[in-house]
Structure formats: structure tokens, C-alpha cells
Short mmCIF file of N, CA and C in Angstrom, two decimals:
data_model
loop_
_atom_site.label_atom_id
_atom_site.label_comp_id
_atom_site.label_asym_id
_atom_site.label_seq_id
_atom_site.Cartn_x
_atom_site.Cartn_y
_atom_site.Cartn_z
N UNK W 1 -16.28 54.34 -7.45
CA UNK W 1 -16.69 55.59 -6.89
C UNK W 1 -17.59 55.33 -5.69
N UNK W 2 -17.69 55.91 -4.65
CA UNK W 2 -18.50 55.92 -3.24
C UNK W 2 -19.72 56.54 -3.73
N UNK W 3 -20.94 55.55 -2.81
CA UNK W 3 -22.08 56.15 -3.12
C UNK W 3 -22.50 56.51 -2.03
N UNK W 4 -23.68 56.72 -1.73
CA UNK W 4 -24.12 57.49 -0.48
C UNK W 4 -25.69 56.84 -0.74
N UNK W 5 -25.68 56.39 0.11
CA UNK W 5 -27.36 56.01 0.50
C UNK W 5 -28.04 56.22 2.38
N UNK W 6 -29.20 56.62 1.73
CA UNK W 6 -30.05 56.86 2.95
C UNK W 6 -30.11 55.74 3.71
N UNK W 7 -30.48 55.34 5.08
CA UNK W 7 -30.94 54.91 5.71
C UNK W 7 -32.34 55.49 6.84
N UNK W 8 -32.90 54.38 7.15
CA UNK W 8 -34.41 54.80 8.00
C UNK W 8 -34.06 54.17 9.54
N UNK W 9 -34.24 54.61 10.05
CA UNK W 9 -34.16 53.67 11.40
C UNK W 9 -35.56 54.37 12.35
N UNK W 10 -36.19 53.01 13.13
CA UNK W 10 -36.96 53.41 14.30
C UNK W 10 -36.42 54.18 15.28
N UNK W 11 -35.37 54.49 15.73
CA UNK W 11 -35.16 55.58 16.71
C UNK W 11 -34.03 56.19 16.46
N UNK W 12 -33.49 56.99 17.55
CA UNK W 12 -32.78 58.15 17.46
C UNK W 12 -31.03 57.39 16.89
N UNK W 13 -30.12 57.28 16.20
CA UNK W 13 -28.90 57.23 15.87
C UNK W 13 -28.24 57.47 17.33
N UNK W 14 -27.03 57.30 17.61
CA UNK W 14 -26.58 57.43 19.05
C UNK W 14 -25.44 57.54 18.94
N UNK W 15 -24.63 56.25 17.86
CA UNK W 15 -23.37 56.55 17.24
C UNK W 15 -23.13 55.80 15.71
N UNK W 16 -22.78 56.29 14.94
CA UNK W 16 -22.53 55.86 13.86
C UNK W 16 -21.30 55.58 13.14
N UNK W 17 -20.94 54.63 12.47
CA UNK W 17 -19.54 54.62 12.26
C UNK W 17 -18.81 53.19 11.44
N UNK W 18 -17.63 53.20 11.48
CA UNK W 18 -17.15 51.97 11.13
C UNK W 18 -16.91 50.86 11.71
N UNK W 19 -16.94 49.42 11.58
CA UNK W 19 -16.10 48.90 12.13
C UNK W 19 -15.79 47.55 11.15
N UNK W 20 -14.24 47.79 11.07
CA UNK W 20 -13.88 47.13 10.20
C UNK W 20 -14.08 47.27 9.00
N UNK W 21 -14.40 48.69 8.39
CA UNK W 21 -14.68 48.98 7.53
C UNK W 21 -15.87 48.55 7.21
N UNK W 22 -17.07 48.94 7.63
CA UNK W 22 -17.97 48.21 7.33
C UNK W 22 -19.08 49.41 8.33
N UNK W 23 -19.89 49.88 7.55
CA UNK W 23 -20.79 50.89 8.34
C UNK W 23 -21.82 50.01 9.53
N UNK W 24 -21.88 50.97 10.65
CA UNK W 24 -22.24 50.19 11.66
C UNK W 24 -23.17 51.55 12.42
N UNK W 25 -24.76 51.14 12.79
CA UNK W 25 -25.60 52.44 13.64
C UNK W 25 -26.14 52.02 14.85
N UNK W 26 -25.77 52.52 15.76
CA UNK W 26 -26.35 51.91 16.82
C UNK W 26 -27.41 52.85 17.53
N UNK W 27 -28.61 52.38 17.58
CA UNK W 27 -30.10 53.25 18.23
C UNK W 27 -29.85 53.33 19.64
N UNK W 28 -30.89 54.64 20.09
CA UNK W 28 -30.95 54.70 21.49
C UNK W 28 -31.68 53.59 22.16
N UNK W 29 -33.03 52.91 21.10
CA UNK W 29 -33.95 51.64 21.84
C UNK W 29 -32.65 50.06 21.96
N UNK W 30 -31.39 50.37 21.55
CA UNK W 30 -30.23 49.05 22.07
C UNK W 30 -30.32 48.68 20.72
N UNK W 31 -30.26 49.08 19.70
CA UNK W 31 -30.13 47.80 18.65
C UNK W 31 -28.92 48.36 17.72
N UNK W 32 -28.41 47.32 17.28
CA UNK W 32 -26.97 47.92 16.54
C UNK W 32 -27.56 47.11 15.04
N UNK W 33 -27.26 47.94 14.00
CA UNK W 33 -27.68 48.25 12.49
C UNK W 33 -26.13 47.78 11.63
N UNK W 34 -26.42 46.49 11.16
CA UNK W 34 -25.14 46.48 10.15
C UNK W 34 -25.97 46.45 8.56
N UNK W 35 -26.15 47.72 8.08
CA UNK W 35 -26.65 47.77 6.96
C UNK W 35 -26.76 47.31 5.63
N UNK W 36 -24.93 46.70 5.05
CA UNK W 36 -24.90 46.08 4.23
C UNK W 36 -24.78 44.99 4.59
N UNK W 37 -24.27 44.27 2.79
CA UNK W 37 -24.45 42.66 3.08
C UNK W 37 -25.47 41.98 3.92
N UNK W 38 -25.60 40.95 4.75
CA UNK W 38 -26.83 40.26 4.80
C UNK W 38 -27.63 41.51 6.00
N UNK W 39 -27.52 42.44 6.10
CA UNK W 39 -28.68 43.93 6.50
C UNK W 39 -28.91 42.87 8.15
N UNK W 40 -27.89 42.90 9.20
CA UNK W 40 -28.28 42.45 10.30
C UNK W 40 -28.54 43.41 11.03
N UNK W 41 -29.48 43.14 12.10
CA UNK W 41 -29.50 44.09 13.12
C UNK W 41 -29.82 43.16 14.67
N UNK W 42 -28.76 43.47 15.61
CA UNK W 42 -28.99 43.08 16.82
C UNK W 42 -29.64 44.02 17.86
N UNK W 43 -30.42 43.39 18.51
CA UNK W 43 -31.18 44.11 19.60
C UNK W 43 -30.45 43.54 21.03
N UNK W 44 -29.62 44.35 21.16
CA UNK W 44 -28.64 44.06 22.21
C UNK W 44 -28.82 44.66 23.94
N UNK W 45 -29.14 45.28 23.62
CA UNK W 45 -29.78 46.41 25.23
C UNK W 45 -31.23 46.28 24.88
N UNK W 46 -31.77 47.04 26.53
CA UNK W 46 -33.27 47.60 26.71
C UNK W 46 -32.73 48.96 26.95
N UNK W 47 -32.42 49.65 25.71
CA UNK W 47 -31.74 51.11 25.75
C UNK W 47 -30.19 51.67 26.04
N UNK W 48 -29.88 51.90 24.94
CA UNK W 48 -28.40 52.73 24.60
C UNK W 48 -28.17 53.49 25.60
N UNK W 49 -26.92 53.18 26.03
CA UNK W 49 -26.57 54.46 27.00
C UNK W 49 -25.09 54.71 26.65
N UNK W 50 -24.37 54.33 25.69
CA UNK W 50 -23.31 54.42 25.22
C UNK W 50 -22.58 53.62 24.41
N UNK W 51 -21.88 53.81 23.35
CA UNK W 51 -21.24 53.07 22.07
C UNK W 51 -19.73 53.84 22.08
N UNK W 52 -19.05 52.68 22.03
CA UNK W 52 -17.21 53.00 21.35
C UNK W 52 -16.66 52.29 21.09
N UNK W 53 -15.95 52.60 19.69
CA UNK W 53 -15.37 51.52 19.07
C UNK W 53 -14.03 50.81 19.89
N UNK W 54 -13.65 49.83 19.82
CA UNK W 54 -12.59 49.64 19.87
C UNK W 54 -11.37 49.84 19.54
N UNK W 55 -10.03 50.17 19.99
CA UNK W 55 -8.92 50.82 19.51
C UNK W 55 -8.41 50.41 18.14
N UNK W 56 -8.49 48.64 17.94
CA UNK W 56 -8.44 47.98 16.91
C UNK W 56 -9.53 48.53 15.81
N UNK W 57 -10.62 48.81 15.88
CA UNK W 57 -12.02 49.07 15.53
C UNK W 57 -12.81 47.77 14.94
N UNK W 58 -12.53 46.51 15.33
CA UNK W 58 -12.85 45.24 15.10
C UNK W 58 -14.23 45.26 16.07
N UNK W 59 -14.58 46.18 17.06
CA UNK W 59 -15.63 45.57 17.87
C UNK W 59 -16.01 46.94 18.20
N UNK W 60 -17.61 47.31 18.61
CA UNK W 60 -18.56 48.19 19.07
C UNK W 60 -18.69 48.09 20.64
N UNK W 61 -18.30 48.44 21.34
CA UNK W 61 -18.22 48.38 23.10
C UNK W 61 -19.66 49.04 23.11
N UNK W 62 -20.58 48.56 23.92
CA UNK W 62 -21.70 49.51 24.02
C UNK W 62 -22.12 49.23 25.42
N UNK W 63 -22.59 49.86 26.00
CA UNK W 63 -23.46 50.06 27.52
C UNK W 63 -24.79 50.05 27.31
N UNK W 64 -25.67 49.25 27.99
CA UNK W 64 -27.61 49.70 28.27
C UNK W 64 -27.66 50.28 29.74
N UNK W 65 -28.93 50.38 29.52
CA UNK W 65 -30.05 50.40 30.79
C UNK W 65 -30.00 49.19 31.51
N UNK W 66 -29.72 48.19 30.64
CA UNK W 66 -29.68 46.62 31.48
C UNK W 66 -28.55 46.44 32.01
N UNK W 67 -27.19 47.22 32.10
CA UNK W 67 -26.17 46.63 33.04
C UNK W 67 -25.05 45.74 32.17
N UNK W 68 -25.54 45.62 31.03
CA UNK W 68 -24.45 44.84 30.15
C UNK W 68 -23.67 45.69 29.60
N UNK W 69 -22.39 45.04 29.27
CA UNK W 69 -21.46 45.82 28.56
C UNK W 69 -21.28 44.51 27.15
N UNK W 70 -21.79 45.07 26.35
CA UNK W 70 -21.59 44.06 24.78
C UNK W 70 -21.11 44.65 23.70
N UNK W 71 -20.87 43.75 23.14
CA UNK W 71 -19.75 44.24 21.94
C UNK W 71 -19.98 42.93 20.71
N UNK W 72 -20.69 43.66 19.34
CA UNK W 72 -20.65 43.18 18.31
C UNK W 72 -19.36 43.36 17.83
N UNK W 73 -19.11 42.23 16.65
CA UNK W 73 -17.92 43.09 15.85
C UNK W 73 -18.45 42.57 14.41
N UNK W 74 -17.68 42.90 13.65
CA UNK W 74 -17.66 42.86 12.21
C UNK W 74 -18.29 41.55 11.28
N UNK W 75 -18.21 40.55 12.39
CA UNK W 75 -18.72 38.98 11.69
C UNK W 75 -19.68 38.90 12.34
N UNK W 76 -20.44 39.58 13.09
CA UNK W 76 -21.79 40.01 13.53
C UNK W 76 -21.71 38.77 14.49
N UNK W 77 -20.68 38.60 15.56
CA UNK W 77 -20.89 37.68 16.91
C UNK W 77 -20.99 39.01 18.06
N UNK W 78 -22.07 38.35 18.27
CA UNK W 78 -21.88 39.16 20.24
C UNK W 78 -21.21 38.84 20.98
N UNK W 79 -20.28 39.53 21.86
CA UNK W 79 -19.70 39.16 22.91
C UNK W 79 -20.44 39.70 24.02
N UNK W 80 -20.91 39.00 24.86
CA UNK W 80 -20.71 39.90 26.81
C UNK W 80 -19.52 40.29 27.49
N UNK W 81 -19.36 41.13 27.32
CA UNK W 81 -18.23 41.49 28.42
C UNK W 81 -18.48 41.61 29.98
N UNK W 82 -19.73 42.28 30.12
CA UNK W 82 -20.05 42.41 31.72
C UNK W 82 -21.44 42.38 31.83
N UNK W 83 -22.11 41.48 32.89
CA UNK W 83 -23.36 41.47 32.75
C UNK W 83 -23.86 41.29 34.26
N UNK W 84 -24.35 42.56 35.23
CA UNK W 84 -25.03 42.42 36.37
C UNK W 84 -25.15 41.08 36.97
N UNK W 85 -24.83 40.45 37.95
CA UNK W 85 -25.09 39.87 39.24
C UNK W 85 -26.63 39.97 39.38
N UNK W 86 -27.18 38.66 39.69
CA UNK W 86 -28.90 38.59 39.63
C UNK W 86 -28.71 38.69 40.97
#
């Protein structure tokens, strides 16, 4: 049977969802929340400016304030996809 449990987070939710079957929250301060199992959380941006899953839903596409385009997925590796010119 499905249970339902709370979660707390330091800031605002932005998008919430699956990936890979596997609940996934990503904050407006950049950090993406994998709640179960080993409870990771990456601090990936200096501020959320957008989250979408992938068509597959294997990976979290997200945008910051910093110019990166990154993408966790399900085995909790980061990818960079695009990252500003210094």
C-alpha cells in the first residue's frame, strides 16, 4: 500500500516529481532533494530558475542564476550540459 509522508525543506519547492520512479524536489535556493534511500541532496545552482524532466524521465534538466544548464538523474550523477564562457 502507498504511504504518504511529509517532507521539510529550507525554501520554496519549484518542481516536484519523479524521476525514474523515484521522488525528486527541486528548491528555488538550486538544490535538488532525492528523499529516499541514501536522502541525497545536491546544491547544484546559486538559484532555480527552472526544472524539466526529461522525455525518458531518467534526468532533471534544470537552469540557475549561474548560467548552467545541469541535470541530475536517478543514480544521483550530475551532468553539465551548458556552462557560461568565463
Amino acid at each position: 500500500m502507498p504511504t504518504v509522508a511529509p517532507y521539510d525543506f529550507d525554501a520554496h519547492v519549484e518542481w516536484a516529481g519523479f524521476i525514474a520512479d523515484e521522488p525528486v524536489f527541486a528548491t528555488v535556493e538550486g538544490a535538488v532533494h532525492f528523499p529516499t534511500g541514501k536522502a541525497d541532496v545536491f546544491s547544484i545552482h546559486d538559484g532555480l530558475l527552472s526544472a524539466v524532466p526529461t522525455l525518458k524521465g531518467d534526468v532533471l534538466l534544470s537552469g540557475g542564476e549561474d548560467g548552467r544548464v545541469v541535470g541530475p538523474n536517478h543514480t544521483r550523477v550530475q551532468e553539465n550540459y551548458h556552462q557560461e564562457p568565463k
